[in-house]
Short mmCIF file of C-alpha atoms and ligand atoms in Angstrom, two decimals:
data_model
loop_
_atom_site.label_atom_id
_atom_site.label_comp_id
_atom_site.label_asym_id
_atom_site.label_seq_id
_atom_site.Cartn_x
_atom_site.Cartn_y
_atom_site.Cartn_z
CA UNK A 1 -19.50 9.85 1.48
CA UNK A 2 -16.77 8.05 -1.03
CA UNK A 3 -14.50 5.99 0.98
CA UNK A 4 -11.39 5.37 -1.10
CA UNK A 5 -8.32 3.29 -0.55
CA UNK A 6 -5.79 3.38 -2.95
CA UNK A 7 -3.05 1.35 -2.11
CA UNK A 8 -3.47 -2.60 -0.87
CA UNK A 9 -1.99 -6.01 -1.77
CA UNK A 10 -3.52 -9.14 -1.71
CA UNK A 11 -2.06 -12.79 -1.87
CA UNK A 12 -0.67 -12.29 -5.42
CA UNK A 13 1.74 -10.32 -3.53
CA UNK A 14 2.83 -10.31 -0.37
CA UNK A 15 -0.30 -9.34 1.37
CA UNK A 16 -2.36 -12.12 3.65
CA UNK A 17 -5.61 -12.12 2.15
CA UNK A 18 -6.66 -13.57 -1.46
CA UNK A 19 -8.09 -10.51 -3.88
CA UNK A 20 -11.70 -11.62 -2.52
CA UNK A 21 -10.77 -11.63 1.01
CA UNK A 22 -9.47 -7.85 0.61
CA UNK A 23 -12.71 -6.99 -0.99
CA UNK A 24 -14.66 -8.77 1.61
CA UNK A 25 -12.54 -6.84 4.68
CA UNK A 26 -12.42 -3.41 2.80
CA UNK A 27 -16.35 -3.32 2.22
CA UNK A 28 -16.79 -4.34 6.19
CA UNK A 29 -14.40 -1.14 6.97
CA UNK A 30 -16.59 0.89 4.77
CA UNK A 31 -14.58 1.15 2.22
CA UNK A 32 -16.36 2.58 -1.32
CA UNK A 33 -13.54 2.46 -3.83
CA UNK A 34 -10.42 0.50 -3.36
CA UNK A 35 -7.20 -0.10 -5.73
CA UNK A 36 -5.22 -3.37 -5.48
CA UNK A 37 -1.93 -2.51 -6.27
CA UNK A 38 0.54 -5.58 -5.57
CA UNK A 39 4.09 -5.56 -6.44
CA UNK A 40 4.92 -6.37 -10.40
CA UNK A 41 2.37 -8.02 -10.62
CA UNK A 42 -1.93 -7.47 -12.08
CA UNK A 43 -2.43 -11.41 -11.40
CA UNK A 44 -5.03 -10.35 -8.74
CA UNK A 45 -7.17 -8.05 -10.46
CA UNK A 46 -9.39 -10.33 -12.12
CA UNK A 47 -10.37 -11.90 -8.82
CA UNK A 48 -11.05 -8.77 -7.19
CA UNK A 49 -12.65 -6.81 -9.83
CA UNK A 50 -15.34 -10.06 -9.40
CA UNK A 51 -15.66 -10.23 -5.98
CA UNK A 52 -15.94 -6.31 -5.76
CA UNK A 53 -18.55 -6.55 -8.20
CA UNK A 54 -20.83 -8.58 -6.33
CA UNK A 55 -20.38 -6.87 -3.15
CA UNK A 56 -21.11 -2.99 -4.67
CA UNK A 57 -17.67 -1.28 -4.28
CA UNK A 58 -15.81 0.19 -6.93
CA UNK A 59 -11.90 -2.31 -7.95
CA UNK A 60 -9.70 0.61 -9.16
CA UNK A 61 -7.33 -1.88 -11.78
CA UNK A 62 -4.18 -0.93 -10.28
CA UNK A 63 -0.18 -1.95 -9.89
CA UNK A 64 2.69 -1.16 -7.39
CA UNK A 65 6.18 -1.15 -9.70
CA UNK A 66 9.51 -1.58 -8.19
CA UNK A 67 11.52 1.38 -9.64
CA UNK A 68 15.49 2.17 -9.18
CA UNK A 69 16.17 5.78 -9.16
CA UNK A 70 20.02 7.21 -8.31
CA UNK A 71 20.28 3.32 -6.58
CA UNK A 72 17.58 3.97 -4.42
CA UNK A 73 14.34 1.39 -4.65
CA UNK A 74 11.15 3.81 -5.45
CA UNK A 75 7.86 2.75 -5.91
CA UNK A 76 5.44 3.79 -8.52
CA UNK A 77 1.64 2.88 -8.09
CA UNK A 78 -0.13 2.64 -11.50
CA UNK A 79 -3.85 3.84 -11.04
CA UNK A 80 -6.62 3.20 -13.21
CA UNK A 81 -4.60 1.11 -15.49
CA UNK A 82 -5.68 -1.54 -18.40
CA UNK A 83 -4.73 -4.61 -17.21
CA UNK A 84 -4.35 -5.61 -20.50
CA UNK A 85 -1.89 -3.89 -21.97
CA UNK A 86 0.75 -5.40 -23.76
CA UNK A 87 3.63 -2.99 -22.89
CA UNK A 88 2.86 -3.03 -19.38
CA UNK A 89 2.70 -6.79 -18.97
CA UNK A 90 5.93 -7.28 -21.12
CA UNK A 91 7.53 -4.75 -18.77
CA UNK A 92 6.02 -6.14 -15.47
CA UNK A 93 7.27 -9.81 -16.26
CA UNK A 94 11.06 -8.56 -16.56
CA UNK A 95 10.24 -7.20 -12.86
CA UNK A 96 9.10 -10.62 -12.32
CA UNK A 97 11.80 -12.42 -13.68
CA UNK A 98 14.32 -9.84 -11.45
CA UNK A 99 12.20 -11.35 -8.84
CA UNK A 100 13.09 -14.87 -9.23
CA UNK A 101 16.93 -14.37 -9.75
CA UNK A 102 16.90 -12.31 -6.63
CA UNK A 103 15.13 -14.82 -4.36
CA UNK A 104 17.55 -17.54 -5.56
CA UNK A 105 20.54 -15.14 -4.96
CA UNK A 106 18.68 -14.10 -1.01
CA UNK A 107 18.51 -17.98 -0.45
CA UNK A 108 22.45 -18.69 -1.02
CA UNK A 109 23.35 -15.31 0.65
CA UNK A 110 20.80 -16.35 3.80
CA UNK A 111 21.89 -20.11 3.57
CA UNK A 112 25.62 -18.56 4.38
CA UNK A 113 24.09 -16.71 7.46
CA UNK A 114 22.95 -20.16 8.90
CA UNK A 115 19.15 -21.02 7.10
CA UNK A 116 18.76 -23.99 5.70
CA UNK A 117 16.45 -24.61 2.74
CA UNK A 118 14.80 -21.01 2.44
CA UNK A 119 14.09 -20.79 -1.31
CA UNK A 120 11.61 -23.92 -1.19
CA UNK A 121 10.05 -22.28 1.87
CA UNK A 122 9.64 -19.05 0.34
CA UNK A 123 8.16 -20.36 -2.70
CA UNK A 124 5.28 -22.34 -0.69
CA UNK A 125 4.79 -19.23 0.96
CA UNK A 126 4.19 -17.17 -2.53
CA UNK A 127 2.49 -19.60 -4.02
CA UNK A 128 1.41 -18.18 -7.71
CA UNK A 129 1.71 -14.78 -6.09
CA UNK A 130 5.28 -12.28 -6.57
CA UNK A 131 7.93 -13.55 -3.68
CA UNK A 132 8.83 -10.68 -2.33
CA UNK A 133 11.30 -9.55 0.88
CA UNK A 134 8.64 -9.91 3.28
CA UNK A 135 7.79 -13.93 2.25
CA UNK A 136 11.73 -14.17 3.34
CA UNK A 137 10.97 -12.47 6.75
CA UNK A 138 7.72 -14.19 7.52
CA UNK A 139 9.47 -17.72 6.94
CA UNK A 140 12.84 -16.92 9.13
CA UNK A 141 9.31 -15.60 11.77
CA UNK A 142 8.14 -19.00 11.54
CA UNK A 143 11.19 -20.71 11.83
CA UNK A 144 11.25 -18.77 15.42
CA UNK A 145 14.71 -17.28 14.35
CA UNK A 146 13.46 -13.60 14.83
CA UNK A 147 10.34 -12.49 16.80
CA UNK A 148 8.80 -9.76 14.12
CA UNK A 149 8.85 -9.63 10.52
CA UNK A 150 10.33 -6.54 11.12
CA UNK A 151 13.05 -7.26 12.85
CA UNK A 152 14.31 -9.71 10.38
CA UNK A 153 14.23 -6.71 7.67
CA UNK A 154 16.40 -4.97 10.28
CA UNK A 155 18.69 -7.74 10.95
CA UNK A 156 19.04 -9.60 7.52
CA UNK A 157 16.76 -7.76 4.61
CA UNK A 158 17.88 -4.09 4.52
CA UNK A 159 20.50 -3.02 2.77
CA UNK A 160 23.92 -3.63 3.87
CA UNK A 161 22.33 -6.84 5.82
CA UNK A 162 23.20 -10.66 4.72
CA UNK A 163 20.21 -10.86 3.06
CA UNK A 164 20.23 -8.11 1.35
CA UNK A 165 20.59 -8.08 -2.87
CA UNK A 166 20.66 -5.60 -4.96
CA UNK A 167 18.31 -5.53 -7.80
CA UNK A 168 18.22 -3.66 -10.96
CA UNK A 169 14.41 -2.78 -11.16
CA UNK A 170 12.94 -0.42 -13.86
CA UNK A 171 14.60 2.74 -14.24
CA UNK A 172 11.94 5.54 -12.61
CA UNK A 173 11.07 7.08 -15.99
CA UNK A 174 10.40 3.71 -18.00
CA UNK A 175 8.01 2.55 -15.15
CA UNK A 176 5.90 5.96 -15.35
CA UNK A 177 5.88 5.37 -19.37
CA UNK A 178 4.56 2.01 -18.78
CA UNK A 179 1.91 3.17 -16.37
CA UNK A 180 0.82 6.25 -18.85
CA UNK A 181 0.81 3.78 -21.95
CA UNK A 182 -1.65 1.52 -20.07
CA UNK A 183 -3.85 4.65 -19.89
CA UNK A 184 -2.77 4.78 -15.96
CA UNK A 185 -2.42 7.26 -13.72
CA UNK A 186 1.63 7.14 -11.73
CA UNK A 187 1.66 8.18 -8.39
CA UNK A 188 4.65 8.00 -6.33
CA UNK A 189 4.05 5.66 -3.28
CA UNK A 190 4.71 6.68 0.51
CA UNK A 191 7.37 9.45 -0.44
CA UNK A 192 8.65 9.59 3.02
CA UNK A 193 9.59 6.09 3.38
CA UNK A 194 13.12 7.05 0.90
CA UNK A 195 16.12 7.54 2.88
CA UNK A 196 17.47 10.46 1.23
CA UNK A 197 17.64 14.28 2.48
CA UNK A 198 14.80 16.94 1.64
CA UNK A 199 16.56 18.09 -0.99
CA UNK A 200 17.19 14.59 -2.88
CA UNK A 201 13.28 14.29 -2.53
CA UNK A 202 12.56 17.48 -4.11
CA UNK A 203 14.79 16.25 -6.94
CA UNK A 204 12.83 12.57 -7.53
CA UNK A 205 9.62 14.06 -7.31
CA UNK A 206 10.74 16.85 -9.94
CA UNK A 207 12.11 13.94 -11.72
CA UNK A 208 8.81 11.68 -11.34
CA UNK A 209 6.92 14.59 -12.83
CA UNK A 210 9.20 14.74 -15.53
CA UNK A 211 8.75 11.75 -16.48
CA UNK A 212 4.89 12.04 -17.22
CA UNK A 213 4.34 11.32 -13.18
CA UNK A 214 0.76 13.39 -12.10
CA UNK A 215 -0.15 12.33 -8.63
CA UNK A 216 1.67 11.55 -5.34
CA UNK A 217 0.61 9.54 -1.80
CA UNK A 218 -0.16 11.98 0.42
CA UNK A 219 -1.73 10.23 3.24
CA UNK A 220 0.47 7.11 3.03
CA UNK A 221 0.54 3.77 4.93
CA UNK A 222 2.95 5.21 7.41
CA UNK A 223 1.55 8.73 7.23
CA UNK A 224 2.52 10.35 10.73
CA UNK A 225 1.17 14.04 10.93
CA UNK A 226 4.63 15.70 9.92
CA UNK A 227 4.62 13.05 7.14
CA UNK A 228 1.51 14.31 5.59
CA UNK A 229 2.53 17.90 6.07
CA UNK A 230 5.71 17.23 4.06
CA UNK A 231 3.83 14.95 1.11
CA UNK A 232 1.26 17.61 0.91
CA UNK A 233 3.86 20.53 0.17
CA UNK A 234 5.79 17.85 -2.43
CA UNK A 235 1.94 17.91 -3.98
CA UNK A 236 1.85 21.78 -3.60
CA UNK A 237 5.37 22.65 -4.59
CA UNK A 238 5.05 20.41 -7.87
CA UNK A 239 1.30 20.70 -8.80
CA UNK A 240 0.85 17.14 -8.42
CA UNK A 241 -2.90 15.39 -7.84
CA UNK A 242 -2.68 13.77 -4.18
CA UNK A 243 -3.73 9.82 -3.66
CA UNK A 244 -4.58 8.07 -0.16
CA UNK A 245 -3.75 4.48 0.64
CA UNK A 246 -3.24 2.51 3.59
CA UNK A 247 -0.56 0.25 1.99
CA UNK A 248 -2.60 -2.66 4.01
CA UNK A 249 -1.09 -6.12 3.81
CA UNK A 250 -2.31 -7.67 6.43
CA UNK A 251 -3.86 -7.03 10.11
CA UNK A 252 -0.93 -7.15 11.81
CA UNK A 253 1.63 -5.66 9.80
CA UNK A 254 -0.09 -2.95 8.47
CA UNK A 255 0.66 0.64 9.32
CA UNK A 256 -2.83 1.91 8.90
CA UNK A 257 -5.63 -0.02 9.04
CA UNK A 258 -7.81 -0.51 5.97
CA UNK A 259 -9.99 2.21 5.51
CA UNK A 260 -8.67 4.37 8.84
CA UNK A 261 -7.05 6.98 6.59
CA UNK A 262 -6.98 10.86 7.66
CA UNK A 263 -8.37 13.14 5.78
CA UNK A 264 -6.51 15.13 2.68
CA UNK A 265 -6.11 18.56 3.43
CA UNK A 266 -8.96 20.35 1.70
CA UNK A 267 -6.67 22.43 -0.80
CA UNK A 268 -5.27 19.51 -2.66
CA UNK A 269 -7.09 17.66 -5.63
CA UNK A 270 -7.76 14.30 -4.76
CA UNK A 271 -6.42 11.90 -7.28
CA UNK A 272 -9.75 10.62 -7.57
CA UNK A 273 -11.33 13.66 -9.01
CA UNK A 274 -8.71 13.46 -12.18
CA UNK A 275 -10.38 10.44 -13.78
P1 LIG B 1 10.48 -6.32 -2.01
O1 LIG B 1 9.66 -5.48 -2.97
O2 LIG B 1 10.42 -7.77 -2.30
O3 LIG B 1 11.87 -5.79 -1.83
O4 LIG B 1 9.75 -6.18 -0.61
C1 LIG B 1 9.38 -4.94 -0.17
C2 LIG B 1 8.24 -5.12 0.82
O5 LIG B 1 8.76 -5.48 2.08
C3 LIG B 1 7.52 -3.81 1.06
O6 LIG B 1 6.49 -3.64 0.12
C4 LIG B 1 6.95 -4.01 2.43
O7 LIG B 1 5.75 -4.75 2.35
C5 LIG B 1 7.97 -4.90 3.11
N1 LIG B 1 8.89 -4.15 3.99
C6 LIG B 1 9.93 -3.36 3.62
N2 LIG B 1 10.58 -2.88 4.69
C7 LIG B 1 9.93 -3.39 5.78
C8 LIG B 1 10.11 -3.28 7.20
N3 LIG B 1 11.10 -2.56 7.72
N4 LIG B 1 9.24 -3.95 7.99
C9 LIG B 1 8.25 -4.69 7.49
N5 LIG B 1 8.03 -4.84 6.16
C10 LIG B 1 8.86 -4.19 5.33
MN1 LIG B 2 4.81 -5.03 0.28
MN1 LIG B 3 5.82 0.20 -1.52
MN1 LIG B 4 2.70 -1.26 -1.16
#
């Protein structure tokens, strides 16, 4: 039976494993099919498509883009995308360069709440890869000023906290144009984790569809039961194809582990089936 995973980062991101390492770990958890979608960023794809090559599972080319939507951050994961294409890559390395002005901007802002030096950290950290939030939280981790990467998000990265900046990313509907002129399939990414109100929801995924979006996560990295109930009526309500991913980024900050995903509920068309 098709195992697929449709949703995991790698080092050219903020995940912990190189592209190969991924491959490696998702065909020991049985994995059959697996997308590598990091953040802004198809740097790792050539690796992986490689190493899943020579170990028989099938590299879905894929992206996660950072998308602003009524000031809320929503991400949109690109499926089945040419890595290639022009208007995605010019559009993914303004994303990139939003990236770099907002790390410099998170090291004054965290240098004013008492660390020294964090930029220069961070970068080691990212190395080629995207520097993302989480390279910020894993440093102050290190530094042993917080005792979970998750508890620096809560005490410096969220918004409203020290850390926090703002960022312009792409604007929902340009980053689901990008996706479809790349020959890509956009699927909005763990709809739950948006603090807004049912109805709000309703309105971005109506939006996302709008916009050319045809597939949503339904069983999501931090897919409780209710979650899944509620992403699978989104996928109902707005005829939308349903993806699984386990978001994985590494073993011990992941919600799900690689390859542990529940099942879809059997009325929905997996995304998979639509290509
Ligand atoms: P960025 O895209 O740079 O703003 O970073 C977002 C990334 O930070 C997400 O993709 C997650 O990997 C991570 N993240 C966000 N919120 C949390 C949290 N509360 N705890 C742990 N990781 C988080
Ligand atoms: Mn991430
Ligand atoms: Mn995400
Ligand atoms: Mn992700």
């Amino acid at each position: 039976m098709p195992i697929h995973d449709l949703h995991t980062h790698s080092t050219a991101s903020d995940g912990a494993f190189s592209p190969r390492e991924l491959i490696d770990k998702a065909c020991a958890a049985g994995i059959t099919s697996l997308a590598l979608t990091d953040h802004d960023t198809v740097q790792g794809l050539a690796e992986a498509e490689a190493a899943a090559r020579s170990v028989g599972i099938v590299l879905i080319p894929a992206v996660e883009i950072s998308t602003s939507w009524r000031g809320h951050s929503v991400h949109v994961v690109g499926l089945q995308i040419d890595p290639s294409d022009q208007a995605l890559l010019s559009g993914l390395k303004t994303l990139q360069a939003v990236r770099q002005e907002r790390a410099i901007e998170m090291g004054h802002r965290l240098a004013r709440a008492g660390f020294d030096d964090v930029l220069n950290a961070v970068r080691g950290l990212a190395g080629d890869g995207m520097i993302t939030r989480t390279h910020f939280a894993e440093h102050i981790v290190r530094c042993g000023r917080a005792k979970s990467i998750k508890a620096v998000f809560r005490h410096y990265l969220k918004p409203g906290k020290p850390g926090y900046v703002p960022c312009a990313w792409a604007p929902l509907d340009v980053a689901v144009g990008w996706i479809r002129q790349a020959g890509g399939i956009p699927v909005l990414a763990h709809p739950q984790r948006y603090k807004v109100s049912g109805q709000i929801r309703r309105q971005l995924v109506c939006e996302f569809r709008e916009a050319g979006g045809t597939a949503i996560e339904v069983v999501a990295g931090s897919s409780h039961a209710p979650d899944i109930a509620a992403n699978a009526e989104l996928a109902r309500r707005f005829a939308l194809a349903a993806s699984v991913g386990s978001d994985f980024h590494s073993p011990a900050h992941s919600w799900l582990k690689l390859g542990q995903a529940p099942r879809l509920p059997d009325d929905l068309t997996p995304v998979w089936e639509t290509w």
